[in-house]
Every structure is written in C-alpha cells, then in structure tokens.
Coordinates of C-alpha atoms in Angstrom, one line a residue:
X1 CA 97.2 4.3 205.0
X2 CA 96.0 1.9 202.2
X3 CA 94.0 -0.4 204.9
X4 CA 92.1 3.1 205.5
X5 CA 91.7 3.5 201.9
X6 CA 90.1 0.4 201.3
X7 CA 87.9 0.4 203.8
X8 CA 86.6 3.9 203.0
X9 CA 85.9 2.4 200.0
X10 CA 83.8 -0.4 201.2
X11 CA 82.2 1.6 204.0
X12 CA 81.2 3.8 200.7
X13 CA 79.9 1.1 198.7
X14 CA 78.2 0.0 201.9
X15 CA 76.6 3.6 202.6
X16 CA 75.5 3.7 198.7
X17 CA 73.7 0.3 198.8
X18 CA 71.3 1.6 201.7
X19 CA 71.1 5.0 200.2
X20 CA 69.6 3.1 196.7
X21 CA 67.8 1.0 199.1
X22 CA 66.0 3.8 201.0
X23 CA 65.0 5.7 197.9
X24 CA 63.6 2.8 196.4
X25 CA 61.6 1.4 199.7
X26 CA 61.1 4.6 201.6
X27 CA 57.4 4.8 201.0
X28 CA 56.6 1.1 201.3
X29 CA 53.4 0.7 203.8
X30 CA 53.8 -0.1 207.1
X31 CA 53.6 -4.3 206.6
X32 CA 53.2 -7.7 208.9
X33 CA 54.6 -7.4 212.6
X34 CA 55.4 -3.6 211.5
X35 CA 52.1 -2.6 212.1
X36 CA 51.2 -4.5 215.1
X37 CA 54.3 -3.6 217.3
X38 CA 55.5 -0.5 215.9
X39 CA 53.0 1.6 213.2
X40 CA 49.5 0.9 216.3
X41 CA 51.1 1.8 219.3
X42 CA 53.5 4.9 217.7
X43 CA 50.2 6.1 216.1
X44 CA 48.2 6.2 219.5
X45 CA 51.1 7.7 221.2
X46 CA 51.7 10.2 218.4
X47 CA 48.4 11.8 217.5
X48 CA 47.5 11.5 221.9
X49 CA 50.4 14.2 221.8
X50 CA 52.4 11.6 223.9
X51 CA 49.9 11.2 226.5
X52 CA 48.3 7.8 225.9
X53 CA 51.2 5.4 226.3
X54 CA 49.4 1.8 225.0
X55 CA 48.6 -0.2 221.9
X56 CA 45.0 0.2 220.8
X57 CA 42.5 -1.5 223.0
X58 CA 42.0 -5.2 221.9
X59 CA 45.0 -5.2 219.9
X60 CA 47.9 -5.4 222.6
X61 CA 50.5 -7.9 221.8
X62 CA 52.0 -6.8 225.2
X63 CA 55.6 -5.8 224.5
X64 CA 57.1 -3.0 225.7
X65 CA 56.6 0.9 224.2
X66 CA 60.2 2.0 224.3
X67 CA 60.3 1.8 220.3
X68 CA 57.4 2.7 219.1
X69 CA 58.0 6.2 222.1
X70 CA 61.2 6.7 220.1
X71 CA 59.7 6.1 216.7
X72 CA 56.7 8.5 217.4
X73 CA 59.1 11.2 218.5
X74 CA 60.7 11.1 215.3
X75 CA 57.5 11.7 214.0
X76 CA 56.9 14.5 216.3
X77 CA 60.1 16.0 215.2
X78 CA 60.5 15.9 211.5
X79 CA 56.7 15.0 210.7
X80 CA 54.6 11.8 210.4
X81 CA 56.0 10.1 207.3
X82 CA 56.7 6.9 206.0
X83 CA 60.4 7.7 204.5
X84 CA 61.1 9.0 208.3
X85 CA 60.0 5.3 210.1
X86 CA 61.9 3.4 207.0
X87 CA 65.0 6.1 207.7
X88 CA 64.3 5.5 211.8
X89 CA 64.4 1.3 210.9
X90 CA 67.9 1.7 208.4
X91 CA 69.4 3.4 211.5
X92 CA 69.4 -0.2 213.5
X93 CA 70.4 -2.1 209.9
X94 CA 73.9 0.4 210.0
X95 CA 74.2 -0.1 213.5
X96 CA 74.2 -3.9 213.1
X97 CA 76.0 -4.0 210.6
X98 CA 79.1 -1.7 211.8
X99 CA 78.9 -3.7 215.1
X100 CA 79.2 -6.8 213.6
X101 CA 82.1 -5.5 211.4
X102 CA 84.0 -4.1 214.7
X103 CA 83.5 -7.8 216.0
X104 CA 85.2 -9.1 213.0
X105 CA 87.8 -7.3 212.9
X106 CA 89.1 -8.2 216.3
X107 CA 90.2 -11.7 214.6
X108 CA 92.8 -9.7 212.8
X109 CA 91.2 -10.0 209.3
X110 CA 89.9 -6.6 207.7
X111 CA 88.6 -8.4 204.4
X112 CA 86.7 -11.3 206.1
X113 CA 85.5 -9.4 208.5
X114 CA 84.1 -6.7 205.5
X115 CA 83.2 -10.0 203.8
X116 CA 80.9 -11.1 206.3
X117 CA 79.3 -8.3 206.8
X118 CA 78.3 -8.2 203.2
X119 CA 76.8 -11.4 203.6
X120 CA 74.7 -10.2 207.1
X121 CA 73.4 -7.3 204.5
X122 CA 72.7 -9.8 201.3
X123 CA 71.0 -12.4 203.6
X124 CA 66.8 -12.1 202.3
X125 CA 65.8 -11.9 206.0
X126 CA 68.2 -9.4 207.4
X127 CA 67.2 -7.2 203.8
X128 CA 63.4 -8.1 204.0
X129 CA 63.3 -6.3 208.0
X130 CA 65.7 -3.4 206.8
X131 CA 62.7 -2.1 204.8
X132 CA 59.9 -2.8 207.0
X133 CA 60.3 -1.0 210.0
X134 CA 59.9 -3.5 213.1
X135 CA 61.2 -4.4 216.8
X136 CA 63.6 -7.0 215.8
X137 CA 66.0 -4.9 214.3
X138 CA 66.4 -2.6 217.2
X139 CA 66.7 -6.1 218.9
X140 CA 69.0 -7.2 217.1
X141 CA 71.6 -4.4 218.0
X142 CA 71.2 -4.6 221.5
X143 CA 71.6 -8.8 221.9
X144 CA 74.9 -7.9 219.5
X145 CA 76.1 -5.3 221.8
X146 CA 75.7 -7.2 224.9
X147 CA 77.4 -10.1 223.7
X148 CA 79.9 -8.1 222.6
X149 CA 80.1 -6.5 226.1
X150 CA 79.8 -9.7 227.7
X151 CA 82.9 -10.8 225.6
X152 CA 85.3 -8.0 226.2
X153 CA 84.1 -7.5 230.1
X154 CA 82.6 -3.8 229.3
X155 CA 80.0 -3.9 232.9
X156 CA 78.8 -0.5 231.8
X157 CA 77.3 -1.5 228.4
X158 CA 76.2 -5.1 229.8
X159 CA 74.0 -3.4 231.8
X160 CA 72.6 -1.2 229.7
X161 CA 72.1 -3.2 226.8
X162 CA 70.5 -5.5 229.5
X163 CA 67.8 -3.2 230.0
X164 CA 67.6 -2.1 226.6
X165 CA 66.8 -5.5 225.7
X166 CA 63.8 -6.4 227.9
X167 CA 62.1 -3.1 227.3
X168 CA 62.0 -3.4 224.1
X169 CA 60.5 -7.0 223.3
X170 CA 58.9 -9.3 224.9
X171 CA 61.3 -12.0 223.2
X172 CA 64.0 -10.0 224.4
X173 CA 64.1 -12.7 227.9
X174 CA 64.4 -15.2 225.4
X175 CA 68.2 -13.8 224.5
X176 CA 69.1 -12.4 227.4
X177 CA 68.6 -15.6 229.2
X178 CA 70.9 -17.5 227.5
X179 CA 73.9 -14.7 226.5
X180 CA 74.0 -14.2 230.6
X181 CA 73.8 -18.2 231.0
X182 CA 76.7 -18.1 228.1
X183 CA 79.1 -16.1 230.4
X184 CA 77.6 -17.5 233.3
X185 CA 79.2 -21.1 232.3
X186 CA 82.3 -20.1 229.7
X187 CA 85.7 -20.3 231.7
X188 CA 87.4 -17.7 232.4
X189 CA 89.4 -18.7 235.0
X190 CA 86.4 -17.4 237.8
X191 CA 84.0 -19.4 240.2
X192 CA 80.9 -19.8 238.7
X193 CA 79.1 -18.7 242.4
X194 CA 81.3 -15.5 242.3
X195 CA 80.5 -14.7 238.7
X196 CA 76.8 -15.1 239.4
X197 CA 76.9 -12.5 241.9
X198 CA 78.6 -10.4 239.8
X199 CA 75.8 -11.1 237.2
X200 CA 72.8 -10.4 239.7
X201 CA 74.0 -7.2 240.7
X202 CA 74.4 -6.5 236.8
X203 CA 71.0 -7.2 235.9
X204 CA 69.1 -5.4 239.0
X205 CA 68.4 -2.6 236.8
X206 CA 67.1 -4.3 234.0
X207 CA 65.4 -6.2 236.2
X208 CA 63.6 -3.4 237.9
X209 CA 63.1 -1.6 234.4
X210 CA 60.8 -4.4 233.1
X211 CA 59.5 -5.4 236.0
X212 CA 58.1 -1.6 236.2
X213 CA 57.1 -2.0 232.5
X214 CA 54.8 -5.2 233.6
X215 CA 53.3 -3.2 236.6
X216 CA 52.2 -0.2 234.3
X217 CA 50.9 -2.5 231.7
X218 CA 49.3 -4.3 234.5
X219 CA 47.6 -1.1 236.3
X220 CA 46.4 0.0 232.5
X221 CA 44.9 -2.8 230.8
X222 CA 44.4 -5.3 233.5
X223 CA 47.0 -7.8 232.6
X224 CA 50.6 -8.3 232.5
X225 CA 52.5 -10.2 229.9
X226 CA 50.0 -12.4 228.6
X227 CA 48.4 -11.1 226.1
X228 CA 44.3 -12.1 226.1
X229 CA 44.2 -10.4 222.6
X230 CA 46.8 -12.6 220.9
X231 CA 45.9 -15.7 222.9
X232 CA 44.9 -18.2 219.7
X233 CA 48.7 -17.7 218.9
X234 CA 50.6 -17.6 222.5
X235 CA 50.5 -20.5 224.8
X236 CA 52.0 -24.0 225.1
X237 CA 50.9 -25.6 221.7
X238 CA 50.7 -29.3 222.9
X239 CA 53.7 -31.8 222.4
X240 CA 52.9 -32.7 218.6
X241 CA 52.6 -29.1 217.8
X242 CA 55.6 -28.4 220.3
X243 CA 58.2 -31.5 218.6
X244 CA 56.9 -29.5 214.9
X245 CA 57.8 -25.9 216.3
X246 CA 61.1 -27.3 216.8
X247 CA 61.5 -28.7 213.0
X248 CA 60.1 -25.6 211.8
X249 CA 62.6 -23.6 214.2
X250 CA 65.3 -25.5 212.1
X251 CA 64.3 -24.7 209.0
X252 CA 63.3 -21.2 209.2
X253 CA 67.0 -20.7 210.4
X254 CA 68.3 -22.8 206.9
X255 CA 65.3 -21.0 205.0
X256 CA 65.6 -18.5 202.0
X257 CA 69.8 -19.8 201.5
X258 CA 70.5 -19.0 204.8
X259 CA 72.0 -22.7 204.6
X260 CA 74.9 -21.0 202.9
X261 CA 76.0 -19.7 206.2
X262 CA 76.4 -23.4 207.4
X263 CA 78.2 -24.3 205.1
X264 CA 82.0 -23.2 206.0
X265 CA 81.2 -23.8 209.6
X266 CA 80.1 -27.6 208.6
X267 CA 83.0 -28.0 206.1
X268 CA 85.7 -26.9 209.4
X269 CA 84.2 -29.1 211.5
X270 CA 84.5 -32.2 209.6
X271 CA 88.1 -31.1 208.4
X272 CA 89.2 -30.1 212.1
X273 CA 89.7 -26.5 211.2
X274 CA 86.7 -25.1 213.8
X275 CA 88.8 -24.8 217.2
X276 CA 86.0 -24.8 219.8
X277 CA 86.5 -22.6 223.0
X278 CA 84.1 -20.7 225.0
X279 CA 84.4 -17.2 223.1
X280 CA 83.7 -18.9 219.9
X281 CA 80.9 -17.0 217.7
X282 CA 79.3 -20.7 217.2
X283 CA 79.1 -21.9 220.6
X284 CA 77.3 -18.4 221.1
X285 CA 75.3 -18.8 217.9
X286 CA 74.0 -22.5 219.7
X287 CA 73.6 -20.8 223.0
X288 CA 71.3 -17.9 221.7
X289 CA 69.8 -20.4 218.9
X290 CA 69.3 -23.7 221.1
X291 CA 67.5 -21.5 223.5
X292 CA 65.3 -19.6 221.3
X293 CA 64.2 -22.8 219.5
X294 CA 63.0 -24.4 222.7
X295 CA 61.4 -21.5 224.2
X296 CA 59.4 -20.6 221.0
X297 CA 58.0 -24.1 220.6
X298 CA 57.1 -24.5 224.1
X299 CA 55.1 -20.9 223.7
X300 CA 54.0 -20.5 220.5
X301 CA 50.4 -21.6 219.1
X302 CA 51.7 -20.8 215.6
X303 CA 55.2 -21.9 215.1
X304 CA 58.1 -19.1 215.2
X305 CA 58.6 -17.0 212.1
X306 CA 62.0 -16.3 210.2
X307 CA 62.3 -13.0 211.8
X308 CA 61.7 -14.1 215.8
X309 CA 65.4 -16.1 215.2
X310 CA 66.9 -12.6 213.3
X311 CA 68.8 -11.9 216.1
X312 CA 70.9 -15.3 215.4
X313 CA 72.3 -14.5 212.6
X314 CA 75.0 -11.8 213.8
X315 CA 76.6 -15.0 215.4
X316 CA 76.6 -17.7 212.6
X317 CA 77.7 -14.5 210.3
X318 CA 80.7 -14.0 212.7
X319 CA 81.7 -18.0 212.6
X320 CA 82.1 -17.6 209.2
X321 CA 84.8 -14.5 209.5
X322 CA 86.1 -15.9 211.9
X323 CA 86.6 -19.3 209.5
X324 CA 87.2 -17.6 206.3
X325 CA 90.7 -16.9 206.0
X326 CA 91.5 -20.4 205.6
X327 CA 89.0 -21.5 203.0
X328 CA 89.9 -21.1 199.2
X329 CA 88.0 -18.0 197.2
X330 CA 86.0 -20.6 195.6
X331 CA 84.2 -22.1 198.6
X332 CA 83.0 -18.0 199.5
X333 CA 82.0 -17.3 196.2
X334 CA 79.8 -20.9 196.1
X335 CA 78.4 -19.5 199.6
X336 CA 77.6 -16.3 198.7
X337 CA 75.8 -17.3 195.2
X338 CA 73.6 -19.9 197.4
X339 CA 72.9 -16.9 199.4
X340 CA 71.6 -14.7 196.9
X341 CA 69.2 -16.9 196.0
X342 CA 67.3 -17.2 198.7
X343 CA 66.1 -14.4 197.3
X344 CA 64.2 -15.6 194.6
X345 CA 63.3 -19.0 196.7
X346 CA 59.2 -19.3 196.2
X347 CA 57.5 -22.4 197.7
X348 CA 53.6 -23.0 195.9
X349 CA 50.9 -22.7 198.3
X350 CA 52.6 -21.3 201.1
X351 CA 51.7 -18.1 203.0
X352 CA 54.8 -15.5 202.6
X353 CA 55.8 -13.5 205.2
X354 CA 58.4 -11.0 205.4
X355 CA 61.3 -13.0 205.0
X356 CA 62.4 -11.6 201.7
X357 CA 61.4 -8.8 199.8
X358 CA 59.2 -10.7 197.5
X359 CA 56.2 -9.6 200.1
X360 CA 56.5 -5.6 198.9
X361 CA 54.7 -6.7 195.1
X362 CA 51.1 -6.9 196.9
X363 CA 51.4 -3.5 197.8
X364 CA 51.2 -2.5 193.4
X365 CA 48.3 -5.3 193.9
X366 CA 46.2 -4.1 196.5
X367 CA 46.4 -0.2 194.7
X368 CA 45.4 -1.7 191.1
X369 CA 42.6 -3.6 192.4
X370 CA 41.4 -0.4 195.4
X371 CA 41.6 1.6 192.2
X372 CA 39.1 -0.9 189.8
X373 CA 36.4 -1.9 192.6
X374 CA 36.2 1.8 193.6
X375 CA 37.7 2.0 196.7
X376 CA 35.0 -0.1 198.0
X377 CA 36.2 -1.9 201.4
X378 CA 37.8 -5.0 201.2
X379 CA 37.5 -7.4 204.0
X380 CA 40.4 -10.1 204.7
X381 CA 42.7 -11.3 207.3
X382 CA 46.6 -10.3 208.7
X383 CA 49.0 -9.1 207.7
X384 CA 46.7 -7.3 204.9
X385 CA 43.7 -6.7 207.0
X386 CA 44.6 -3.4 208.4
X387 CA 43.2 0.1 206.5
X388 CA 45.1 2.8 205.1
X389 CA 45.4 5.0 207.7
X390 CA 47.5 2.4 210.0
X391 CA 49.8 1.1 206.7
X392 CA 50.2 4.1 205.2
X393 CA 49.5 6.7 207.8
X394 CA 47.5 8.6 205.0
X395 CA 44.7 7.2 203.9
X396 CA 41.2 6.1 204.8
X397 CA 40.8 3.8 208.1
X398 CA 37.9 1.8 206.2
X399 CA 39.4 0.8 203.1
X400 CA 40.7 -2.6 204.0
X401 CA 38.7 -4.2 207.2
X402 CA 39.5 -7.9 209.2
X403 CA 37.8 -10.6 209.2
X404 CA 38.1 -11.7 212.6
X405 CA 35.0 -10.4 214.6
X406 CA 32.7 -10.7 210.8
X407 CA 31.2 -13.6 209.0
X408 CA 32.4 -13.4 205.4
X409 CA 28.4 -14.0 204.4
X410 CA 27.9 -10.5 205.7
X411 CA 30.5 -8.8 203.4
X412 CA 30.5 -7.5 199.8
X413 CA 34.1 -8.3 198.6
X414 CA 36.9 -10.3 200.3
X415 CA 40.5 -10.7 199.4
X416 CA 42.8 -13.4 199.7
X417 CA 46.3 -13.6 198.5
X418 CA 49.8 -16.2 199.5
X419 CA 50.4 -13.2 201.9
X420 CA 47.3 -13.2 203.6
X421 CA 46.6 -16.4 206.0
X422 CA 44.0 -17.3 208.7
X423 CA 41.3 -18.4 206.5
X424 CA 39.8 -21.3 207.6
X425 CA 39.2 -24.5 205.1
X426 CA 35.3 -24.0 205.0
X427 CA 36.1 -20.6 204.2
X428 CA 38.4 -20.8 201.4
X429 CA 35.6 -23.9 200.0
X430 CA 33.2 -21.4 200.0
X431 CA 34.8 -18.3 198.7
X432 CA 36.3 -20.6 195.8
X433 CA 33.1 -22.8 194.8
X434 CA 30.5 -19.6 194.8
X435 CA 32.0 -16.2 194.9
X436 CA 33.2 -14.9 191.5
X437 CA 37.0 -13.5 192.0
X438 CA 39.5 -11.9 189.7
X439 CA 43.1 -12.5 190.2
X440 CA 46.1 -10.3 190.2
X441 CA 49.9 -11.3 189.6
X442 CA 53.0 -9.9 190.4
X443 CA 56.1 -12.1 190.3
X444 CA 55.4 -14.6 193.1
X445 CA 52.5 -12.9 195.0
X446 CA 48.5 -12.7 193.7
X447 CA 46.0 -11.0 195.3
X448 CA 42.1 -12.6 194.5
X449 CA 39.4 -10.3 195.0
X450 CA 36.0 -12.7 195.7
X451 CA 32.4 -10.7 194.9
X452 CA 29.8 -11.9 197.8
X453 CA 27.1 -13.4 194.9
X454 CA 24.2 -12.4 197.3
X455 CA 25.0 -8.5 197.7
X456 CA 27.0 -7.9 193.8
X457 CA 24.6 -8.7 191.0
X458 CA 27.3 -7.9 188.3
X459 CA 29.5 -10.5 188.5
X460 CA 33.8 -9.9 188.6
X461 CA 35.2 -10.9 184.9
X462 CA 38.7 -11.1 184.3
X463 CA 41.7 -13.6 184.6
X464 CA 41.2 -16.4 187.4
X465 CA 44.3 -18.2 188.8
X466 CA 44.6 -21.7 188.5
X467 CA 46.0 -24.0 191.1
X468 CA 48.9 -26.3 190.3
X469 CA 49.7 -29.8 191.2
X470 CA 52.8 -29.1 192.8
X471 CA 50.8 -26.3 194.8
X472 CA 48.1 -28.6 195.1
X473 CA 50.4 -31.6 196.6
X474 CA 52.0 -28.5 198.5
X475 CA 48.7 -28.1 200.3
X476 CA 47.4 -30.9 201.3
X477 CA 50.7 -32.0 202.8
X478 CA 50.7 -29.0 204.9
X479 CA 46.9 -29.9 205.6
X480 CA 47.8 -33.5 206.9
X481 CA 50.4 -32.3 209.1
X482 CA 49.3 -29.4 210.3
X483 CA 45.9 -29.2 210.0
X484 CA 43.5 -27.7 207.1
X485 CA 42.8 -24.6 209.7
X486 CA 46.6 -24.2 211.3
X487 CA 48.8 -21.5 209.8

C-alpha cells in the first residue's frame, strides 16, 4: 500500500510539472521544424475542411500526414488554437514518459526507475520538443513502444507500432530498420532464417501502409520521397562533409549535459558492473544510435540536429535505471546537476535551435521590435522567416517574409538573430558594413533589425551589439571547417 502511495505522489508531482509547464508555454508560436512538418500541412488540411491532404506547394518536406491529420482534427474539434497543439504535443511527452517508466520498472526498482524518468523530463532536448509541438515526439512513443513490443514478444503492438512509425516520419525507416535488425540478430534461442520470416510477415502491413503513402504523394505532387523542395539540405553531402556529420552526430547526442547520461553507463563499464546481453537498453541505445548516426551523415546536406537523435534517449535513460541501484546517491546527484545545466549551456556565435528552451526569448523580441517599426514586414530566413498567420495561427501572413526567392537589396528591413541562419557571408558583410540595425537582447538570444539605407531615409538609433573575441574566434573556426556559407 505504501509503494502505491509513493508513487501517487510522484506521478502527482509529475502531472503538476507539465500542468505549470503548459500554462506557462501554451501560447508559444508554432517554432523551427514545428511549422514545417506540423503547423503548414495541419493548416491546409484544416481550413480545406479536410479535403486537401498535402503540405503547401513548394514547401513539402515529404513526410507523411498522419500527424498533422490528427493534429488538425483536434483543431476541428475543440477550435484552432495554440494551447490545443501545445496540449495535442504534451499528450506524446506523458506517453513517453509513462512508457519509459513501465520499462523501468520491470528491472524490479520502483525509485530508479521514477528516477530516470525524471531525468528523460529534465533533459533540455526532451523539455525544449515538449513545448514546441513537432513529429518527433509522436516518434518517439512509437520506436519506445515497439522496442518494448519487440522485447516482451507482443506481435500485435510490433506491428502496429510498425506502421505507426513509417507514416509518421520520414526518419521513421531510420529506427525501424535497426530495432527489427536488433531482434533480428539478439539470441533468443531461435534460427535467425525462421525469425526473419516471422519478421517479414510482421512488417507486410507497414510495409504496404507507406508504400501506399509514397504512391499518393507520388500521384499528387509528382514525386515520391525525395523532396525537390528541401534538396540544398537532403542528399549525400560528400565524404568530408559525411566523416563531419558523423562528429557532429556525436556531439549533438553529448550536447546541452546530455553527457551526464554517459556517465553511470561509462563508470560500470570500466568497473565491470554493465552485464552486456542482448536485451540490454545499451546495446539497443547503440543499435538505434549507431544506425541513425550513419544514415543521417550519409543523407544529410546540413548535419543532423539534436532533435533527429530524440528518439535515442529513451534507451541511454533506461541504461541508467537499469544501473542505478548500485551506484552511491552521490554519483546521481553529480549526474543530474550536470544535467540541469545543459540548460543554461550557450555557445557565442552559434545558430540555436530548439534544443533547449532558451530559443522561446525571440518570441518577446520579435513582438517588441513588430510593435516599434510599425508592423512593417520584416524579411529574414528559417526558422523565423514564416508570418503570423503560420506561427501563431492569428495574425497577418505578411508580417515576417523569407529570404529565399528575394535579394536583400530589394527589401526595406531585414532581421537577423543567433536563431535565424542561412545567410550567406556576402550577406551578413553587407548588411553589417552599410545597413543601420538596432539590436535587441534577451538572456542568450538578440534579434538585429538592419534598415535598407537606399529605401529608409531616417536612419535606426538605438543600442548596437558588439561582437566578442570568443564569438569572433567562435566563427571563424566554424568558417574554416565548415565553410563561411554552411550552416
């Protein structure tokens, strides 16, 4: 009766944590991969009365619409607001989170298990996509819940959660390839030919599901999976650019003090305490991990982002319950304190994404400086080069315009901020040599707003930023390895 008890408790604690949260986030914009996966695509399906199933024309990134159908009939049903697609997105973080926790505790360990799935909630990634309603999320849950099939031998929810997977991101092959190869291999007492049988008859309905989502996508737009609209960042990158996709991979997964979770797992392997067999959380942490790493560099112009390698860390999380129990207090407490502060970690001169929560101060930014130029439109690139009426749902569909298909020359104001990347070397020269700007600060994120000197006769006046050294050195590093135009 008192193991109820406590966990009540936590499972209280837990529900008042994402109540606080949703109250404080539930009108955030619509921000990042949020708006080209989810907020476009739910948009055109919504206000086409669910008749147009498709991502705006020249803005596909190809992925399947089974989220962003669900999402816009929440809409449909309680009303097109922001609180209901952050409340839609918290869903999949308690889902997560409670399967992660069931995992746990079949290791026999209530508290670490509880423990653990503290630090899955804490960790700055896993926070940052709570509030900023996305695919990966809903990802996430379904590669947990068919490894968690796989494991216990559930053939009803392996299939399903199968299928779930590939219609719902295009990364999704990336994870189901290697959680299938995972059981495929792991012994279990069975002949490998017999068990793939077993798994080809499994995966014929997932298999026909996206194969049927590729010949829709195919008969409406003209092409398949490879999207023509996103081709400057999909594609085999060349092998310098492939070998650094594979470093960055790394460090994205270490990032923000996500190194915290390696740190038990390291510590039992050099002390002998990490007992390796094939149902391991680790040896499906590298499975998932390894693979993803790989198959990102080899197809990505850009380099992956922190939140393509989200669905990872349900498995390094469950390592760590599954080690805690014979580590000391002290060596949790030192793990979780290196955790928080990813939080707070801030690297000069490079573009932030959404991989903490830092990113949501531009949003007070961008509405003090809309509200002292006038609402005059303000040209720039991703993430914040998308109006109103896609980020907010509410509010004009001119106000903030891209870049991409416009010469900066031919446009009256232009902002820039360490949120905002894609601008090319010559163009940052120019904007920073002959455009007046005013800057605007908010813990680690500034917006700059640049006046184009040949169309604004009064010039901007008011605080400038000034670049550091470190930020300086920062730069010119990422410059020599990278490029001055990569991202």
């Amino acid at each position: 009766m008192l193991k109820v008890k406590k966990e009540h408790v936590i499972w209280s604690i837990i529900a008042l944590f994402y109540t606080v949260l949703f109250l404080v986030t539930r009108n955030d914009p619509f921000f990042g991969d949020a708006i080209s996966s989810i907020s476009r695509a739910s948009l055109r399906i919504f206000e086409s009365n669910f008749t147009q199933f498709s991502y705006p024309e020249n803005l596909d990134p190809g992925h399947p619409l089974t989220i962003p159908a669900a999402h816009a009939l929440c809409w449909k049903i309680v009303g097109k607001h922001l609180w209901v697609s952050h409340l839609f997105n918290l869903v999949w973080s308690i889902l997560i989170l409670r399967k992660m926790i069931q995992w746990g505790q079949q290791y026999g360990n209530d508290k670490a298990s509880f423990l653990g799935g503290l630090w899955l909630l804490i960790t700055p990634l896993f926070l940052a996509q709570t509030v900023n309603p996305n695919m990966h999320l809903p990802l996430t849950y379904f590669v947990l819940s068919l490894a968690f099939a796989l494991l216990n031998g559930n053939t009803v929810q392996q299939v399903i959660f199968s299928a779930l997977i590939v219609i719902t991101h295009l990364q999704g092959l990336y994870y189901l390839a290697p959680l299938w190869l995972w059981w495929l291999i792991k012994s279990d007492g069975k002949s490998i030919s017999g068990k793939a049988v077993q798994g080809g008859l499994r995966l014929i309905i997932p298999g026909v599901l996206f194969a049927l989502w590729v010949f829709y996508h195919y008969t409406s737009v003209g092409w398949g999976i490879s999207s023509p609209d996103y081709a400057g960042h999909r594609g085999f990158p060349g092998l310098k650019r492939f070998v650094l996709n594979l470093i960055m991979a790394d460090w994205r997964m270490v990032d923000y003090g996500q190194i915290a979770l390696f740190l038990i797992p390291a510590l039992s392997i050099l002390r002998g305490k990490l007992r390796w067999s094939w149902n391991h959380p680790v040896v499906l942490f590298l499975f998932v991990y390894l693979f993803n790493g790989l198959a990102i560099a080899a197809t990505t112009k850009t380099g992956p982002m922190h939140r393509y390698l989200l669905p990872c860390l349900p498995f390094i999380v469950l390592t760590n319950v599954e080690l805690l129990p014979s580590w000391k207090p002290r060596l949790w407490i030192t793990a979780s304190i290196v955790l928080i502060s990813g939080h707070f970690w801030f690297y000069p001169g490079k573009i932030m994404g959404d991989a903490t929560l830092a990113y949501r101060s531009i949003f007070p930014l961008l509405e003090e400086a809309k509200k002292e130029f006038n609402h005059e439109p303000f040209h720039t690139y991703a993430p914040l080069g998308n109006p109103s009426a896609t980020t907010k749902l509410n509010g004009d569909s001119t106000d903030i315009l891209h870049l991409y298909d416009t010469e900066i020359k031919d446009v009256n104001y232009v902002i820039k901020s360490n949120i905002s990347g894609d601008f090319s070397h010559k163009e940052i020269v120019e904007l920073e040599s002959n455009w007046p700007s005013k800057t605007y600060e908010r813990s680690y994120v500034y917006l700059e707003v640049y006046s184009n000197p040949i169309f604004i006769n009064q010039p901007i006046t008011g605080p400038k930023r000034k670049v550091g050294k470190l930020e300086s050195w920062i730069i010119k590093l990422k410059h020599k390895i990278k490029g001055k135009d990569s991202v």
